CSV table of C-alpha atoms and ligand atoms in Angstrom, one decimal:
chain,number,residue,atom,x,y,z
N,546,UNK,CA,11.2,24.3,5.2
N,547,UNK,CA,12.9,21.2,6.8
N,548,UNK,CA,16.7,21.0,7.0
N,549,UNK,CA,17.1,18.1,4.5
N,550,UNK,CA,14.8,19.9,2.0
N,551,UNK,CA,17.0,23.0,2.3
N,552,UNK,CA,20.1,20.9,1.5
N,553,UNK,CA,18.6,18.7,-1.2
N,554,UNK,CA,16.6,21.4,-3.0
N,555,UNK,CA,18.4,24.6,-2.5
N,556,UNK,CA,21.9,23.1,-2.1
N,557,UNK,CA,22.3,25.3,1.0
N,558,UNK,CA,25.2,24.3,3.2
N,559,UNK,CA,23.6,23.5,6.6
N,560,UNK,CA,24.7,21.2,9.3
N,561,UNK,CA,22.6,18.1,9.3
N,562,UNK,CA,22.9,14.7,10.9
N,563,UNK,CA,20.9,11.5,11.1
N,564,UNK,CA,21.7,7.8,11.0
N,565,UNK,CA,20.5,4.9,9.0
N,566,UNK,CA,18.8,2.4,11.3
N,567,UNK,CA,18.7,5.0,14.0
N,568,UNK,CA,15.6,3.4,15.5
N,569,UNK,CA,16.2,-0.1,16.4
N,570,UNK,CA,17.8,-2.9,18.4
N,571,UNK,CA,20.7,-0.9,19.8
N,572,UNK,CA,18.2,1.2,21.8
N,573,UNK,CA,16.9,-0.4,25.1
N,574,UNK,CA,13.6,1.4,24.6
N,575,UNK,CA,13.1,-0.3,21.3
N,576,UNK,CA,14.1,-3.7,22.7
N,577,UNK,CA,11.5,-3.2,25.5
N,578,UNK,CA,8.7,-2.7,22.9
N,579,UNK,CA,10.1,-5.5,20.7
N,580,UNK,CA,10.0,-8.0,23.5
N,581,UNK,CA,6.2,-7.5,23.8
N,582,UNK,CA,5.7,-7.6,20.0
N,583,UNK,CA,7.2,-10.8,18.6
N,584,UNK,CA,5.7,-10.3,15.1
N,585,UNK,CA,7.9,-7.7,13.5
N,586,UNK,CA,5.7,-6.9,10.5
N,587,UNK,CA,2.7,-6.5,12.9
N,588,UNK,CA,4.8,-4.0,14.9
N,589,UNK,CA,5.6,-2.0,11.7
N,590,UNK,CA,1.8,-1.9,11.1
N,591,UNK,CA,1.0,-0.6,14.6
N,592,UNK,CA,0.8,3.1,13.8
N,593,UNK,CA,1.0,4.3,17.4
N,594,UNK,CA,4.0,2.1,18.3
N,595,UNK,CA,5.8,2.7,15.0
N,596,UNK,CA,5.5,6.4,15.6
N,597,UNK,CA,6.8,6.1,19.1
N,598,UNK,CA,9.8,4.1,17.9
N,599,UNK,CA,10.5,6.6,15.1
N,600,UNK,CA,10.8,9.3,17.7
N,601,UNK,CA,13.1,7.4,20.1
N,602,UNK,CA,16.4,8.5,18.5
N,603,UNK,CA,15.1,12.1,18.1
N,604,UNK,CA,14.3,12.3,21.8
N,605,UNK,CA,17.6,10.9,22.8
N,606,UNK,CA,20.0,12.6,20.4
N,607,UNK,CA,18.0,15.5,18.9
N,608,UNK,CA,18.9,14.4,15.4
N,609,UNK,CA,17.8,16.6,12.5
N,610,UNK,CA,15.7,13.9,10.8
N,611,UNK,CA,13.4,11.1,11.7
N,612,UNK,CA,13.1,8.0,9.5
N,613,UNK,CA,9.8,6.3,9.7
N,614,UNK,CA,9.9,3.0,11.5
N,615,UNK,CA,8.9,0.4,9.0
N,616,UNK,CA,10.8,-2.0,6.7
N,617,UNK,CA,11.6,-2.4,3.0
N,618,UNK,CA,10.0,-5.9,3.2
N,619,UNK,CA,6.6,-4.4,4.0
N,620,UNK,CA,6.2,-4.0,0.3
N,621,UNK,CA,6.6,-7.8,-0.6
N,622,UNK,CA,4.4,-8.4,2.4
N,623,UNK,CA,1.7,-6.2,0.9
N,624,UNK,CA,2.1,-8.0,-2.4
N,625,UNK,CA,1.2,-11.3,-0.8
N,626,UNK,CA,4.4,-12.8,0.7
N,627,UNK,CA,4.6,-13.5,4.4
N,628,UNK,CA,7.8,-12.3,6.1
N,629,UNK,CA,9.6,-13.8,9.1
N,630,UNK,CA,12.7,-12.6,10.8
N,631,UNK,CA,14.9,-15.5,11.9
N,632,UNK,CA,17.5,-14.6,14.6
N,633,UNK,CA,21.0,-14.5,13.0
N,634,UNK,CA,20.0,-15.8,9.6
N,635,UNK,CA,17.9,-12.7,8.6
N,636,UNK,CA,14.5,-12.3,6.9
N,637,UNK,CA,12.7,-15.2,5.3
N,638,UNK,CA,9.8,-14.8,2.9
N,639,UNK,CA,7.3,-17.4,1.9
N,640,UNK,CA,7.6,-18.8,-1.6
N,641,UNK,CA,6.9,-16.3,-4.3
N,642,UNK,CA,3.7,-16.9,-6.2
N,643,UNK,CA,3.4,-14.9,-9.5
N,644,UNK,CA,-0.4,-15.2,-9.8
N,645,UNK,CA,-1.2,-13.9,-6.4
N,646,UNK,CA,1.4,-11.2,-6.8
N,647,UNK,CA,-0.1,-10.1,-10.0
N,648,UNK,CA,-3.6,-10.2,-8.5
N,649,UNK,CA,-3.0,-7.6,-5.8
N,650,UNK,CA,-4.6,-4.3,-6.9
N,651,UNK,CA,-3.3,-0.8,-6.1
N,652,UNK,CA,-6.2,-0.3,-3.7
N,653,UNK,CA,-5.5,-3.4,-1.7
N,654,UNK,CA,-1.8,-2.6,-1.6
N,655,UNK,CA,-2.4,0.9,-0.2
N,656,UNK,CA,-5.0,-0.4,2.2
N,657,UNK,CA,-2.6,-2.9,3.7
N,658,UNK,CA,0.0,-0.1,4.1
N,659,UNK,CA,-2.4,2.4,5.5
N,660,UNK,CA,-1.1,2.0,9.1
N,661,UNK,CA,2.4,3.1,7.8
N,662,UNK,CA,0.7,6.3,6.4
N,663,UNK,CA,-1.2,6.8,9.6
N,664,UNK,CA,2.1,6.5,11.6
N,665,UNK,CA,3.6,9.2,9.3
N,666,UNK,CA,0.7,11.5,10.0
N,667,UNK,CA,1.0,11.0,13.8
N,668,UNK,CA,4.8,11.5,13.7
N,669,UNK,CA,4.7,14.6,11.6
N,670,UNK,CA,2.4,16.3,14.1
N,671,UNK,CA,4.8,15.5,17.0
N,672,UNK,CA,8.0,16.4,15.2
N,673,UNK,CA,9.6,19.8,15.2
N,674,UNK,CA,8.7,21.7,12.0
N,675,UNK,CA,12.4,22.1,11.0
N,676,UNK,CA,13.1,18.4,11.2
N,677,UNK,CA,12.6,16.2,8.2
N,678,UNK,CA,10.5,13.0,8.2
N,679,UNK,CA,12.1,10.6,5.9
N,680,UNK,CA,10.2,7.9,4.1
N,681,UNK,CA,11.8,5.0,2.3
N,682,UNK,CA,11.5,2.1,0.0
N,683,UNK,CA,13.8,-0.8,-1.0
N,684,UNK,CA,15.0,-0.6,-4.6
N,685,UNK,CA,13.5,-3.2,-6.9
N,686,UNK,CA,16.7,-5.3,-7.2
N,687,UNK,CA,17.2,-5.5,-3.4
N,688,UNK,CA,13.5,-6.5,-3.0
N,689,UNK,CA,13.9,-9.1,-5.8
N,690,UNK,CA,16.7,-10.8,-3.9
N,691,UNK,CA,14.5,-11.3,-0.9
N,692,UNK,CA,11.4,-12.1,-2.8
N,693,UNK,CA,13.0,-14.8,-4.9
N,694,UNK,CA,15.5,-15.9,-2.3
N,695,UNK,CA,18.4,-15.6,-4.7
N,696,UNK,CA,21.3,-14.7,-2.4
N,697,UNK,CA,23.8,-17.4,-1.5
N,698,UNK,CA,27.3,-17.9,-0.1
N,699,UNK,CA,27.1,-15.9,3.1
N,700,UNK,CA,25.5,-12.9,1.5
N,701,UNK,CA,28.4,-12.4,-0.9
N,702,UNK,CA,26.9,-13.5,-4.2
N,703,UNK,CA,23.6,-14.2,-6.0
N,704,UNK,CA,22.6,-17.5,-7.5
N,705,UNK,CA,23.2,-16.6,-11.2
N,706,UNK,CA,21.6,-19.9,-12.5
N,707,UNK,CA,18.4,-19.1,-10.6
N,708,UNK,CA,18.6,-15.5,-11.8
N,709,UNK,CA,18.7,-16.6,-15.5
N,710,UNK,CA,16.1,-19.3,-15.0
N,711,UNK,CA,13.6,-16.8,-13.4
N,712,UNK,CA,14.1,-14.1,-16.1
N,713,UNK,CA,10.5,-14.0,-17.4
N,714,UNK,CA,9.2,-13.9,-13.8
N,715,UNK,CA,11.7,-11.2,-12.9
N,716,UNK,CA,10.6,-9.0,-15.9
N,717,UNK,CA,7.0,-9.2,-14.7
N,718,UNK,CA,7.9,-8.5,-11.1
N,719,UNK,CA,10.1,-5.5,-12.0
N,720,UNK,CA,7.3,-3.9,-14.1
N,721,UNK,CA,4.7,-4.2,-11.4
N,722,UNK,CA,6.9,-3.5,-8.4
N,723,UNK,CA,8.3,-0.2,-9.8
N,724,UNK,CA,4.7,1.1,-10.2
N,725,UNK,CA,3.7,0.0,-6.7
N,726,UNK,CA,6.9,1.4,-5.2
N,727,UNK,CA,6.0,4.8,-6.7
N,728,UNK,CA,2.5,4.5,-5.2
N,729,UNK,CA,4.1,3.7,-1.8
N,730,UNK,CA,6.3,6.8,-2.1
N,731,UNK,CA,3.5,9.1,-3.1
N,732,UNK,CA,1.3,7.8,-0.2
N,733,UNK,CA,4.1,8.4,2.3
N,734,UNK,CA,4.6,11.9,1.0
N,735,UNK,CA,0.9,12.7,1.0
N,736,UNK,CA,0.8,11.5,4.7
N,737,UNK,CA,3.5,14.0,5.7
N,738,UNK,CA,6.9,12.7,4.9
N,739,UNK,CA,9.1,15.2,3.0
N,740,UNK,CA,12.0,13.1,1.7
N,741,UNK,CA,12.4,9.6,0.3
N,742,UNK,CA,15.5,7.4,0.6
N,743,UNK,CA,15.8,4.5,-1.9
N,744,UNK,CA,17.8,1.6,-0.3
N,745,UNK,CA,19.5,-0.6,-2.9
N,746,UNK,CA,21.4,-2.4,-0.2
N,747,UNK,CA,22.4,-5.3,-2.5
N,748,UNK,CA,23.2,-3.3,-5.6
N,749,UNK,CA,26.8,-4.6,-5.2
N,750,UNK,CA,25.5,-8.1,-5.9
N,751,UNK,CA,24.0,-7.3,-9.3
N,752,UNK,CA,26.0,-9.1,-12.1
N,753,UNK,CA,28.3,-6.5,-13.8
N,754,UNK,CA,26.7,-7.2,-17.2
N,755,UNK,CA,23.2,-6.7,-15.8
N,756,UNK,CA,23.8,-3.7,-13.5
N,757,UNK,CA,22.1,-1.4,-16.0
N,758,UNK,CA,19.0,-3.5,-16.2
N,759,UNK,CA,18.7,-4.4,-12.5
N,760,UNK,CA,20.1,-1.4,-10.7
N,761,UNK,CA,20.5,1.8,-12.8
N,762,UNK,CA,17.2,1.6,-14.8
N,763,UNK,CA,14.9,0.7,-11.9
N,764,UNK,CA,16.5,3.4,-9.7
N,765,UNK,CA,16.2,5.9,-12.6
N,766,UNK,CA,12.5,5.2,-13.1
N,767,UNK,CA,11.8,5.8,-9.5
N,768,UNK,CA,14.0,9.0,-9.3
N,769,UNK,CA,12.3,10.3,-12.5
N,770,UNK,CA,8.9,9.7,-10.8
N,771,UNK,CA,10.1,11.6,-7.7
N,772,UNK,CA,11.3,14.5,-9.9
N,773,UNK,CA,8.0,14.6,-11.7
N,774,UNK,CA,6.3,14.8,-8.2
N,775,UNK,CA,8.9,17.2,-6.8
N,776,UNK,CA,9.9,14.7,-4.1
N,777,UNK,CA,13.4,15.2,-2.8
N,778,UNK,CA,15.2,11.8,-3.1
N,779,UNK,CA,18.4,10.1,-1.8
N,780,UNK,CA,19.7,6.9,-3.4
N,781,UNK,CA,21.9,4.3,-1.6
N,782,UNK,CA,23.4,1.9,-4.1
N,783,UNK,CA,25.5,0.0,-1.6
N,784,UNK,CA,28.6,-1.9,-2.6
N,785,UNK,CA,29.0,-0.8,-6.3
N,786,UNK,CA,32.5,0.7,-5.7
N,787,UNK,CA,33.7,3.0,-8.6
N,788,UNK,CA,30.4,2.4,-10.3
N,789,UNK,CA,29.0,5.1,-8.0
N,790,UNK,CA,30.2,7.4,-10.7
N,791,UNK,CA,28.2,5.8,-13.5
N,792,UNK,CA,25.2,5.4,-11.2
N,793,UNK,CA,25.2,9.1,-10.3
N,794,UNK,CA,25.5,10.1,-14.0
N,795,UNK,CA,22.7,7.9,-15.1
N,796,UNK,CA,20.2,8.1,-12.2
N,797,UNK,CA,20.9,11.7,-11.2
N,798,UNK,CA,19.3,11.6,-7.8
N,799,UNK,CA,19.1,14.7,-5.5
N,800,UNK,CA,21.2,13.0,-2.9
N,801,UNK,CA,23.5,9.9,-2.8
N,802,UNK,CA,24.5,7.9,0.3
N,803,UNK,CA,28.0,6.6,0.0
N,804,UNK,CA,29.1,3.4,1.7
N,805,UNK,CA,32.5,3.0,3.5
N,806,UNK,CA,34.2,1.2,0.6
N,807,UNK,CA,34.4,4.4,-1.5
N,808,UNK,CA,37.1,6.9,-0.6
N,809,UNK,CA,35.6,10.3,0.4
N,810,UNK,CA,38.2,12.2,-1.5
N,811,UNK,CA,37.5,10.2,-4.7
N,812,UNK,CA,33.8,10.9,-4.1
N,813,UNK,CA,34.3,14.6,-3.8
N,814,UNK,CA,36.2,14.7,-7.1
N,815,UNK,CA,33.9,12.3,-9.0
N,816,UNK,CA,30.3,12.6,-7.9
N,817,UNK,CA,29.0,15.9,-9.2
N,818,UNK,CA,25.7,17.7,-9.1
N,819,UNK,CA,24.5,15.6,-6.2
N,820,UNK,CA,24.4,16.1,-2.5
N,821,UNK,CA,26.6,13.6,-0.7
N,822,UNK,CA,25.3,11.8,2.5
N,823,UNK,CA,27.0,9.4,4.8
N,824,UNK,CA,30.1,7.2,4.5
N,825,UNK,CA,31.4,6.5,8.0
N,826,UNK,CA,31.8,2.8,8.7
N,827,UNK,CA,29.3,1.9,11.4
N,828,UNK,CA,32.0,-0.4,12.9
N,829,UNK,CA,33.8,2.8,13.9
N,830,UNK,CA,31.2,3.3,16.6
N,831,UNK,CA,32.4,0.0,18.1
N,832,UNK,CA,36.1,1.0,18.0
N,833,UNK,CA,37.8,3.3,20.4
N,834,UNK,CA,36.4,6.8,20.8
N,835,UNK,CA,39.4,8.5,19.2
N,836,UNK,CA,39.2,6.1,16.2
N,837,UNK,CA,35.5,6.9,15.8
N,838,UNK,CA,36.1,10.7,15.9
N,839,UNK,CA,39.0,10.5,13.6
N,840,UNK,CA,36.8,8.6,11.1
N,841,UNK,CA,34.1,11.2,11.4
N,842,UNK,CA,36.6,14.1,10.9
N,843,UNK,CA,37.8,12.5,7.6
N,844,UNK,CA,34.3,12.8,6.2
N,845,UNK,CA,33.5,16.2,7.6
N,846,UNK,CA,36.8,17.6,6.1
N,847,UNK,CA,36.5,15.8,2.7
N,848,UNK,CA,33.1,17.5,2.1
N,849,UNK,CA,34.1,20.9,3.6
N,850,UNK,CA,32.5,23.8,1.7
N,851,UNK,CA,29.8,21.8,-0.1
N,852,UNK,CA,26.4,20.5,1.1
N,853,UNK,CA,26.9,17.3,3.0
N,854,UNK,CA,24.6,15.3,5.2
N,855,UNK,CA,26.4,13.5,8.0
N,856,UNK,CA,25.4,9.8,8.2
N,857,UNK,CA,27.0,6.3,8.0
N,858,UNK,CA,28.1,4.0,5.2
N,859,UNK,CA,25.4,1.5,6.4
N,860,UNK,CA,23.0,1.2,9.3
N,861,UNK,CA,23.9,1.4,13.0
N,862,UNK,CA,24.8,-2.0,14.3
N,863,UNK,CA,22.7,-3.7,17.0
N,864,UNK,CA,25.7,-3.9,19.3
N,865,UNK,CA,26.3,-0.1,19.2
N,866,UNK,CA,26.4,1.7,22.6
N,867,UNK,CA,23.9,4.5,22.5
N,868,UNK,CA,26.3,6.7,24.4
N,869,UNK,CA,28.7,6.4,21.5
N,870,UNK,CA,26.0,7.8,19.2
N,871,UNK,CA,25.5,10.7,21.6
N,872,UNK,CA,29.3,11.4,21.5
N,873,UNK,CA,29.3,11.4,17.8
N,874,UNK,CA,26.4,13.7,17.5
N,875,UNK,CA,28.0,16.1,20.0
N,876,UNK,CA,31.3,16.0,18.2
N,877,UNK,CA,29.6,16.8,14.9
N,878,UNK,CA,27.6,19.7,16.3
N,879,UNK,CA,30.6,21.2,17.9
N,880,UNK,CA,33.0,20.6,15.0
N,881,UNK,CA,34.5,23.9,13.9
N,882,UNK,CA,35.0,23.7,10.1
M,253,CP3,O1,15.7,3.3,11.9
M,253,CP3,C1,15.4,3.1,10.7
M,253,CP3,O2,16.3,3.1,9.8
M,253,CP3,C2,14.0,2.9,10.2
M,253,CP3,C3,13.6,1.5,10.1
M,253,CP3,C4,14.2,0.5,9.1
M,253,CP3,C5,14.3,-0.8,9.4
M,253,CP3,N1,14.7,-1.5,8.3
M,253,CP3,C6,13.9,-1.5,10.7
M,253,CP3,C7,14.3,-2.8,11.0
M,253,CP3,C8,14.8,0.7,7.9
M,253,CP3,C9,15.0,2.0,7.1
M,253,CP3,C10,15.1,-0.6,7.3
M,253,CP3,C11,15.6,-0.8,6.0
M,253,CP3,C12,16.0,-2.2,5.6
M,253,CP3,N2,15.4,-3.4,5.9
M,253,CP3,C13,17.0,-2.4,4.7
M,253,CP3,C14,17.9,-1.4,4.0
M,253,CP3,C15,18.9,-0.8,4.8
M,253,CP3,C16,20.0,-1.8,5.1
M,253,CP3,O3,20.3,-2.0,6.3
M,253,CP3,O4,20.7,-2.3,4.2
M,253,CP3,C17,17.1,-3.8,4.5
M,253,CP3,C18,18.1,-4.6,3.6
M,253,CP3,C19,16.1,-4.4,5.3
M,253,CP3,C20,15.7,-5.9,5.4
M,253,CP3,C21,15.8,-6.3,6.8
M,253,CP3,N3,15.0,-6.0,7.8
M,253,CP3,C22,16.8,-7.2,7.4
M,253,CP3,C23,18.0,-7.7,6.6
M,253,CP3,C24,16.5,-7.4,8.7
M,253,CP3,C25,17.2,-8.3,9.8
M,253,CP3,C26,18.5,-7.9,10.2
M,253,CP3,C27,18.7,-6.4,10.4
M,253,CP3,O5,19.4,-5.9,9.6
M,253,CP3,O6,18.2,-5.8,11.3
M,253,CP3,C28,15.4,-6.6,9.0
M,253,CP3,C29,14.7,-6.4,10.3
M,253,CP3,C30,14.7,-5.0,10.9
M,253,CP3,N4,14.3,-3.9,10.2
M,253,CP3,C31,14.9,-4.7,12.2
M,253,CP3,C32,14.7,-3.3,12.3
M,253,CP3,C33,14.7,-2.5,13.6
M,253,CP3,C34,15.3,-5.6,13.4
M,253,CP3,C35,14.1,-6.4,13.8
M,253,CP3,C36,14.3,-7.1,15.0
M,253,CP3,O7,14.1,-6.5,16.1
M,253,CP3,O8,14.7,-8.3,15.0
């Protein structure tokens, strides 16, 4: 049994560490490959290279889990939208077209994503048996934001007028996308992944009065699917502050990744019947070494005596020094609780 499975299913207290965005731009070996592959989506769909990138951080830091190298936007891509990554301004998707979106069949969708499943197969064979291979999806609300381009104001809010105007379209998208996300999860697990993480990176932008409809219910439907299929799952509803409590009680995932805005002591008291993951601000890896280690200590101590998966409160930043990551891993491994 892999380490994460042991924690998530059996609630065993094991030491376990991995990082969101552990494969990526802060690693020179990734930048080297990326230079030669200007089309990011194509790179995600290159099974051999994607597997190689997935294993970069495992080779360097001997982490307990690998997360498959892909992107949450591969799903809108497989449903007909082209995806470009513009330096500094982030991802840009071509205009959403409801008809072509509704036209894509499950078979076509799985076929486009087949290289991801192939990459999982290759990676599983190369990965130590005790290590987990994590698959992932973007939660429906976070995908919707990119698909309909409804973020504004420097990523701090959504365009409410547009959201209301697109309501009928949104209802149709949600219905289909939940089904297809479940297909993508199942395919990744069948290919050899053993965990799924559900990234709701923009959950904090859901209007308060609609958080049930856009965040809780879609996450719940996907978690219920995972439970039915016995797939260990971790949710990451980033930015919802004290609503982590409500989210956890409604969605009831096996694991929950906390962000750095929620206090770990509050989390320990208020999030029950769930395995906690993450929390440390990725900016701490850019600060002095002592500040980074102090930050890490706070989380390790807050979750002493209960199952806890060490990770961050968001992904590793591109400007992170890989040696800092190494230091943090060593510190965690040697920490005497
Ligand atoms: O190492 C891993 O975590 C596995 C691979 C992974 C990527 N993206 C690779 C990637 C994972 C799990 C993701 C998830 C993802 N993608 C999320 C959820 C997590 C989060 O950070 O909130 C989101 C919102 C996206 C969408 C996305 N993809 C954005 C906003 C960007 C551009 C800026 C950025 O954050 O990197 C991407 C591109 C992307 N995805 C890169 C990588 C390595 C950088 C591509 C490049 O080289 O330019």
